[in-house]
Amino acid sequence: MLPDNFDRDLYIAAMRVRHVRILPPEVDFAVENGWLPLIAASLQAIETCLEKHGWTAKAKVKQIKEKFGGLRIYVRPKNMSAHFPKALATDLLAIRDQAESRSMKTCELCGDPGKLDNFGGYYQTLCTRHADERRAWIAAGRPGTPAEYAAKLRGDDDA
């Protein structure tokens, strides 16, 4: 569970500073907050792997996103015509697979244990609470955003 005072912008800014060698400023964090700790751990593993293989200056994170309910972090050579050596590619694939596997057990909204499910044709990994809120939003005809609807269900004043 993320702390109540969790600040997404500060958390991402800290990751950008820590991994400036491999994380270009234009890379968008196209995921919800619950997966940010998984990304932080993955970026550390990726940077360590690139250092081990002597590729830190020659590779970068290209994309961070959700796809089919799982986390995807793509790393590519900076030179578009270059290719990773087989051992490096194998190590990076293992890191990506581990991040994806962990994400499919972690609620993408809050970081609590979650489960991959289909929500009206859209795959998401959510904890029980967020899954129930998402199903209620779908059943209500998808008014507003899922977060706005969930806030109304909880009776939040700022919804």
PDB file of C-alpha atoms in Angstrom:
ATOM      1  CA  MET A   1       0.000   0.000   0.000  1.00  0.00           C
ATOM      2  CA  LEU A   2       1.261   3.409  -0.892  1.00  0.00           C
ATOM      3  CA  PRO A   3       1.321   5.963   1.950  1.00  0.00           C
ATOM      4  CA  ASP A   4      -1.556   8.462   2.153  1.00  0.00           C
ATOM      5  CA  ASN A   5       0.825  11.325   1.449  1.00  0.00           C
ATOM      6  CA  PHE A   6       2.352   9.628  -1.623  1.00  0.00           C
ATOM      7  CA  ASP A   7       3.548  12.217  -4.137  1.00  0.00           C
ATOM      8  CA  ARG A   8       3.738  10.759  -7.641  1.00  0.00           C
ATOM      9  CA  ASP A   9       5.662  13.684  -9.114  1.00  0.00           C
ATOM     10  CA  LEU A  10       8.348  13.606  -6.399  1.00  0.00           C
ATOM     11  CA  TYR A  11       8.679   9.816  -6.643  1.00  0.00           C
ATOM     12  CA  ILE A  12       9.132   9.925 -10.422  1.00  0.00           C
ATOM     13  CA  ALA A  13      11.531  12.884 -10.171  1.00  0.00           C
ATOM     14  CA  ALA A  14      13.686  10.897  -7.743  1.00  0.00           C
ATOM     15  CA  MET A  15      13.753   7.930 -10.158  1.00  0.00           C
ATOM     16  CA  ARG A  16      14.747  10.252 -12.996  1.00  0.00           C
ATOM     17  CA  VAL A  17      17.659  11.629 -10.937  1.00  0.00           C
ATOM     18  CA  ARG A  18      18.792   8.204  -9.766  1.00  0.00           C
ATOM     19  CA  HIS A  19      18.663   6.675 -13.251  1.00  0.00           C
ATOM     20  CA  VAL A  20      19.573   9.685 -15.388  1.00  0.00           C
ATOM     21  CA  ARG A  21      22.060   7.579 -17.395  1.00  0.00           C
ATOM     22  CA  ILE A  22      19.374   5.261 -18.759  1.00  0.00           C
ATOM     23  CA  LEU A  23      16.065   7.136 -18.316  1.00  0.00           C
ATOM     24  CA  PRO A  24      15.586   9.948 -20.853  1.00  0.00           C
ATOM     25  CA  PRO A  25      13.390  12.854 -19.710  1.00  0.00           C
ATOM     26  CA  GLU A  26      10.877  12.235 -22.504  1.00  0.00           C
ATOM     27  CA  VAL A  27       9.978   8.750 -21.241  1.00  0.00           C
ATOM     28  CA  ASP A  28       6.451   8.886 -19.868  1.00  0.00           C
ATOM     29  CA  PHE A  29       5.370   6.815 -16.863  1.00  0.00           C
ATOM     30  CA  ALA A  30       2.139   5.588 -18.481  1.00  0.00           C
ATOM     31  CA  VAL A  31       1.042   3.542 -15.451  1.00  0.00           C
ATOM     32  CA  GLU A  32      -0.811   4.142 -12.222  1.00  0.00           C
ATOM     33  CA  ASN A  33       0.908   4.831  -8.897  1.00  0.00           C
ATOM     34  CA  GLY A  34       0.717   1.294  -7.503  1.00  0.00           C
ATOM     35  CA  TRP A  35       3.345   0.071  -9.938  1.00  0.00           C
ATOM     36  CA  LEU A  36       5.866   2.860  -9.375  1.00  0.00           C
ATOM     37  CA  PRO A  37       7.796   0.864  -6.718  1.00  0.00           C
ATOM     38  CA  LEU A  38       8.010  -2.055  -9.189  1.00  0.00           C
ATOM     39  CA  ILE A  39       9.396   0.329 -11.791  1.00  0.00           C
ATOM     40  CA  ALA A  40      11.961   1.703  -9.324  1.00  0.00           C
ATOM     41  CA  ALA A  41      13.206  -1.817  -8.568  1.00  0.00           C
ATOM     42  CA  SER A  42      13.250  -2.705 -12.265  1.00  0.00           C
ATOM     43  CA  LEU A  43      15.188   0.419 -13.234  1.00  0.00           C
ATOM     44  CA  GLN A  44      17.799  -0.434 -10.619  1.00  0.00           C
ATOM     45  CA  ALA A  45      18.069  -3.983 -11.979  1.00  0.00           C
ATOM     46  CA  ILE A  46      18.249  -2.720 -15.564  1.00  0.00           C
ATOM     47  CA  GLU A  47      20.993  -0.213 -14.758  1.00  0.00           C
ATOM     48  CA  THR A  48      22.994  -2.842 -12.858  1.00  0.00           C
ATOM     49  CA  CYS A  49      22.612  -5.238 -15.784  1.00  0.00           C
ATOM     50  CA  LEU A  50      23.711  -2.635 -18.328  1.00  0.00           C
ATOM     51  CA  GLU A  51      26.743  -1.802 -16.149  1.00  0.00           C
ATOM     52  CA  LYS A  52      27.664  -5.483 -15.902  1.00  0.00           C
ATOM     53  CA  HIS A  53      27.652  -5.806 -19.686  1.00  0.00           C
ATOM     54  CA  GLY A  54      29.312  -2.439 -20.363  1.00  0.00           C
ATOM     55  CA  TRP A  55      26.220  -0.977 -22.048  1.00  0.00           C
ATOM     56  CA  THR A  56      25.160   1.810 -19.665  1.00  0.00           C
ATOM     57  CA  ALA A  57      26.182   4.558 -22.097  1.00  0.00           C
ATOM     58  CA  LYS A  58      24.802   2.676 -25.119  1.00  0.00           C
ATOM     59  CA  ALA A  59      21.237   1.850 -24.009  1.00  0.00           C
ATOM     60  CA  LYS A  60      18.185   3.620 -22.671  1.00  0.00           C
ATOM     61  CA  VAL A  61      14.692   2.966 -21.404  1.00  0.00           C
ATOM     62  CA  LYS A  62      12.415   3.556 -24.353  1.00  0.00           C
ATOM     63  CA  GLN A  63       8.955   3.057 -22.849  1.00  0.00           C
ATOM     64  CA  ILE A  64       7.147   2.327 -19.565  1.00  0.00           C
ATOM     65  CA  LYS A  65       3.508   1.327 -19.894  1.00  0.00           C
ATOM     66  CA  GLU A  66       0.679  -1.033 -19.065  1.00  0.00           C
ATOM     67  CA  LYS A  67      -0.282  -3.626 -21.655  1.00  0.00           C
ATOM     68  CA  PHE A  68      -2.910  -6.336 -21.213  1.00  0.00           C
ATOM     69  CA  GLY A  69      -2.936  -5.685 -17.462  1.00  0.00           C
ATOM     70  CA  GLY A  70       0.825  -6.041 -16.989  1.00  0.00           C
ATOM     71  CA  LEU A  71       3.776  -3.698 -16.648  1.00  0.00           C
ATOM     72  CA  ARG A  72       6.068  -3.351 -19.647  1.00  0.00           C
ATOM     73  CA  ILE A  73       9.458  -1.644 -19.547  1.00  0.00           C
ATOM     74  CA  TYR A  74      11.264  -1.531 -22.866  1.00  0.00           C
ATOM     75  CA  VAL A  75      15.028  -0.985 -23.093  1.00  0.00           C
ATOM     76  CA  ARG A  76      16.697  -0.359 -26.449  1.00  0.00           C
ATOM     77  CA  PRO A  77      20.163   0.515 -27.758  1.00  0.00           C
ATOM     78  CA  LYS A  78      20.618   4.275 -28.227  1.00  0.00           C
ATOM     79  CA  ASN A  79      21.922   3.569 -31.728  1.00  0.00           C
ATOM     80  CA  MET A  80      18.901   2.270 -33.646  1.00  0.00           C
ATOM     81  CA  SER A  81      21.076  -0.004 -35.826  1.00  0.00           C
ATOM     82  CA  ALA A  82      22.820  -1.627 -32.830  1.00  0.00           C
ATOM     83  CA  HIS A  83      21.748  -4.905 -31.265  1.00  0.00           C
ATOM     84  CA  PHE A  84      22.213  -6.134 -27.731  1.00  0.00           C
ATOM     85  CA  PRO A  85      24.638  -9.033 -27.307  1.00  0.00           C
ATOM     86  CA  LYS A  86      22.779 -12.282 -26.610  1.00  0.00           C
ATOM     87  CA  ALA A  87      23.791 -12.459 -22.914  1.00  0.00           C
ATOM     88  CA  LEU A  88      22.629  -8.898 -22.283  1.00  0.00           C
ATOM     89  CA  ALA A  89      19.375  -9.439 -24.161  1.00  0.00           C
ATOM     90  CA  THR A  90      18.723 -12.571 -22.093  1.00  0.00           C
ATOM     91  CA  ASP A  91      19.379 -10.727 -18.817  1.00  0.00           C
ATOM     92  CA  LEU A  92      17.156  -7.782 -19.813  1.00  0.00           C
ATOM     93  CA  LEU A  93      14.374 -10.164 -20.837  1.00  0.00           C
ATOM     94  CA  ALA A  94      14.547 -11.837 -17.422  1.00  0.00           C
ATOM     95  CA  ILE A  95      14.227  -8.440 -15.706  1.00  0.00           C
ATOM     96  CA  ARG A  96      11.279  -7.483 -17.924  1.00  0.00           C
ATOM     97  CA  ASP A  97       9.560 -10.826 -17.315  1.00  0.00           C
ATOM     98  CA  GLN A  98      10.027 -10.515 -13.554  1.00  0.00           C
ATOM     99  CA  ALA A  99       8.569  -6.989 -13.541  1.00  0.00           C
ATOM    100  CA  GLU A 100       5.605  -8.121 -15.620  1.00  0.00           C
ATOM    101  CA  SER A 101       5.005 -11.166 -13.406  1.00  0.00           C
ATOM    102  CA  ARG A 102       5.130  -9.079 -10.223  1.00  0.00           C
ATOM    103  CA  SER A 103       2.820  -6.458 -11.736  1.00  0.00           C
ATOM    104  CA  MET A 104       0.169  -9.086 -12.417  1.00  0.00           C
ATOM    105  CA  LYS A 105      -0.004  -9.678  -8.655  1.00  0.00           C
ATOM    106  CA  THR A 106       0.099  -5.993  -7.662  1.00  0.00           C
ATOM    107  CA  CYS A 107      -2.806  -3.536  -7.810  1.00  0.00           C
ATOM    108  CA  GLU A 108      -1.784  -0.909 -10.314  1.00  0.00           C
ATOM    109  CA  LEU A 109      -3.695   1.751  -8.378  1.00  0.00           C
ATOM    110  CA  CYS A 110      -2.507   1.256  -4.788  1.00  0.00           C
ATOM    111  CA  GLY A 111       0.253  -1.369  -4.781  1.00  0.00           C
ATOM    112  CA  ASP A 112      -1.649  -3.863  -2.629  1.00  0.00           C
ATOM    113  CA  PRO A 113      -1.848  -7.514  -3.706  1.00  0.00           C
ATOM    114  CA  GLY A 114      -4.003  -7.727  -6.819  1.00  0.00           C
ATOM    115  CA  LYS A 115      -5.276 -10.023  -9.503  1.00  0.00           C
ATOM    116  CA  LEU A 116      -5.442  -9.711 -13.274  1.00  0.00           C
ATOM    117  CA  ASP A 117      -9.031  -9.576 -14.525  1.00  0.00           C
ATOM    118  CA  ASN A 118     -11.134  -8.337 -17.427  1.00  0.00           C
ATOM    119  CA  PHE A 119     -13.103  -5.163 -16.741  1.00  0.00           C
ATOM    120  CA  GLY A 120     -15.468  -4.506 -19.615  1.00  0.00           C
ATOM    121  CA  GLY A 121     -12.912  -5.600 -22.225  1.00  0.00           C
ATOM    122  CA  TYR A 122      -9.958  -3.909 -20.547  1.00  0.00           C
ATOM    123  CA  TYR A 123      -7.452  -6.047 -18.643  1.00  0.00           C
ATOM    124  CA  GLN A 124      -6.254  -4.631 -15.340  1.00  0.00           C
ATOM    125  CA  THR A 125      -4.553  -5.909 -12.230  1.00  0.00           C
ATOM    126  CA  LEU A 126      -6.474  -4.603  -9.231  1.00  0.00           C
ATOM    127  CA  CYS A 127      -6.952  -5.391  -5.554  1.00  0.00           C
ATOM    128  CA  THR A 128     -10.407  -6.453  -4.402  1.00  0.00           C
ATOM    129  CA  ARG A 129     -11.432  -2.918  -3.387  1.00  0.00           C
ATOM    130  CA  HIS A 130     -10.396  -1.312  -6.660  1.00  0.00           C
ATOM    131  CA  ALA A 131     -11.844  -4.191  -8.700  1.00  0.00           C
ATOM    132  CA  ASP A 132     -15.207  -3.719  -6.970  1.00  0.00           C
ATOM    133  CA  GLU A 133     -15.067   0.045  -7.640  1.00  0.00           C
ATOM    134  CA  ARG A 134     -14.207  -0.561 -11.302  1.00  0.00           C
ATOM    135  CA  ARG A 135     -17.098  -3.017 -11.718  1.00  0.00           C
ATOM    136  CA  ALA A 136     -19.502  -0.526 -10.087  1.00  0.00           C
ATOM    137  CA  TRP A 137     -18.293   2.219 -12.456  1.00  0.00           C
ATOM    138  CA  ILE A 138     -18.878  -0.057 -15.474  1.00  0.00           C
ATOM    139  CA  ALA A 139     -22.312  -1.109 -14.186  1.00  0.00           C
ATOM    140  CA  ALA A 140     -23.265   2.567 -13.735  1.00  0.00           C
ATOM    141  CA  GLY A 141     -22.540   3.254 -17.404  1.00  0.00           C
ATOM    142  CA  ARG A 142     -18.993   4.614 -16.947  1.00  0.00           C
ATOM    143  CA  PRO A 143     -19.878   8.105 -15.726  1.00  0.00           C
ATOM    144  CA  GLY A 144     -16.856  10.414 -15.535  1.00  0.00           C
ATOM    145  CA  THR A 145     -13.537   8.767 -14.823  1.00  0.00           C
ATOM    146  CA  PRO A 146     -13.164   5.621 -12.729  1.00  0.00           C
ATOM    147  CA  ALA A 147     -11.329   7.641 -10.047  1.00  0.00           C
ATOM    148  CA  GLU A 148     -14.087  10.274  -9.884  1.00  0.00           C
ATOM    149  CA  TYR A 149     -16.762   7.595  -9.599  1.00  0.00           C
ATOM    150  CA  ALA A 150     -14.828   5.731  -6.884  1.00  0.00           C
ATOM    151  CA  ALA A 151     -14.445   8.984  -4.915  1.00  0.00           C
ATOM    152  CA  LYS A 152     -18.211   9.540  -5.111  1.00  0.00           C
ATOM    153  CA  LEU A 153     -18.808   5.968  -3.884  1.00  0.00           C
ATOM    154  CA  ARG A 154     -16.533   6.653  -0.912  1.00  0.00           C
ATOM    155  CA  GLY A 155     -18.219   9.993  -0.264  1.00  0.00           C
ATOM    156  CA  ASP A 156     -15.046  12.038  -0.735  1.00  0.00           C
ATOM    157  CA  ASP A 157     -15.847  15.741  -0.478  1.00  0.00           C
ATOM    158  CA  ASP A 158     -13.522  16.786  -3.295  1.00  0.00           C
ATOM    159  CA  ALA A 159     -15.085  14.460  -5.871  1.00  0.00           C
TER     160      ALA A 159
END
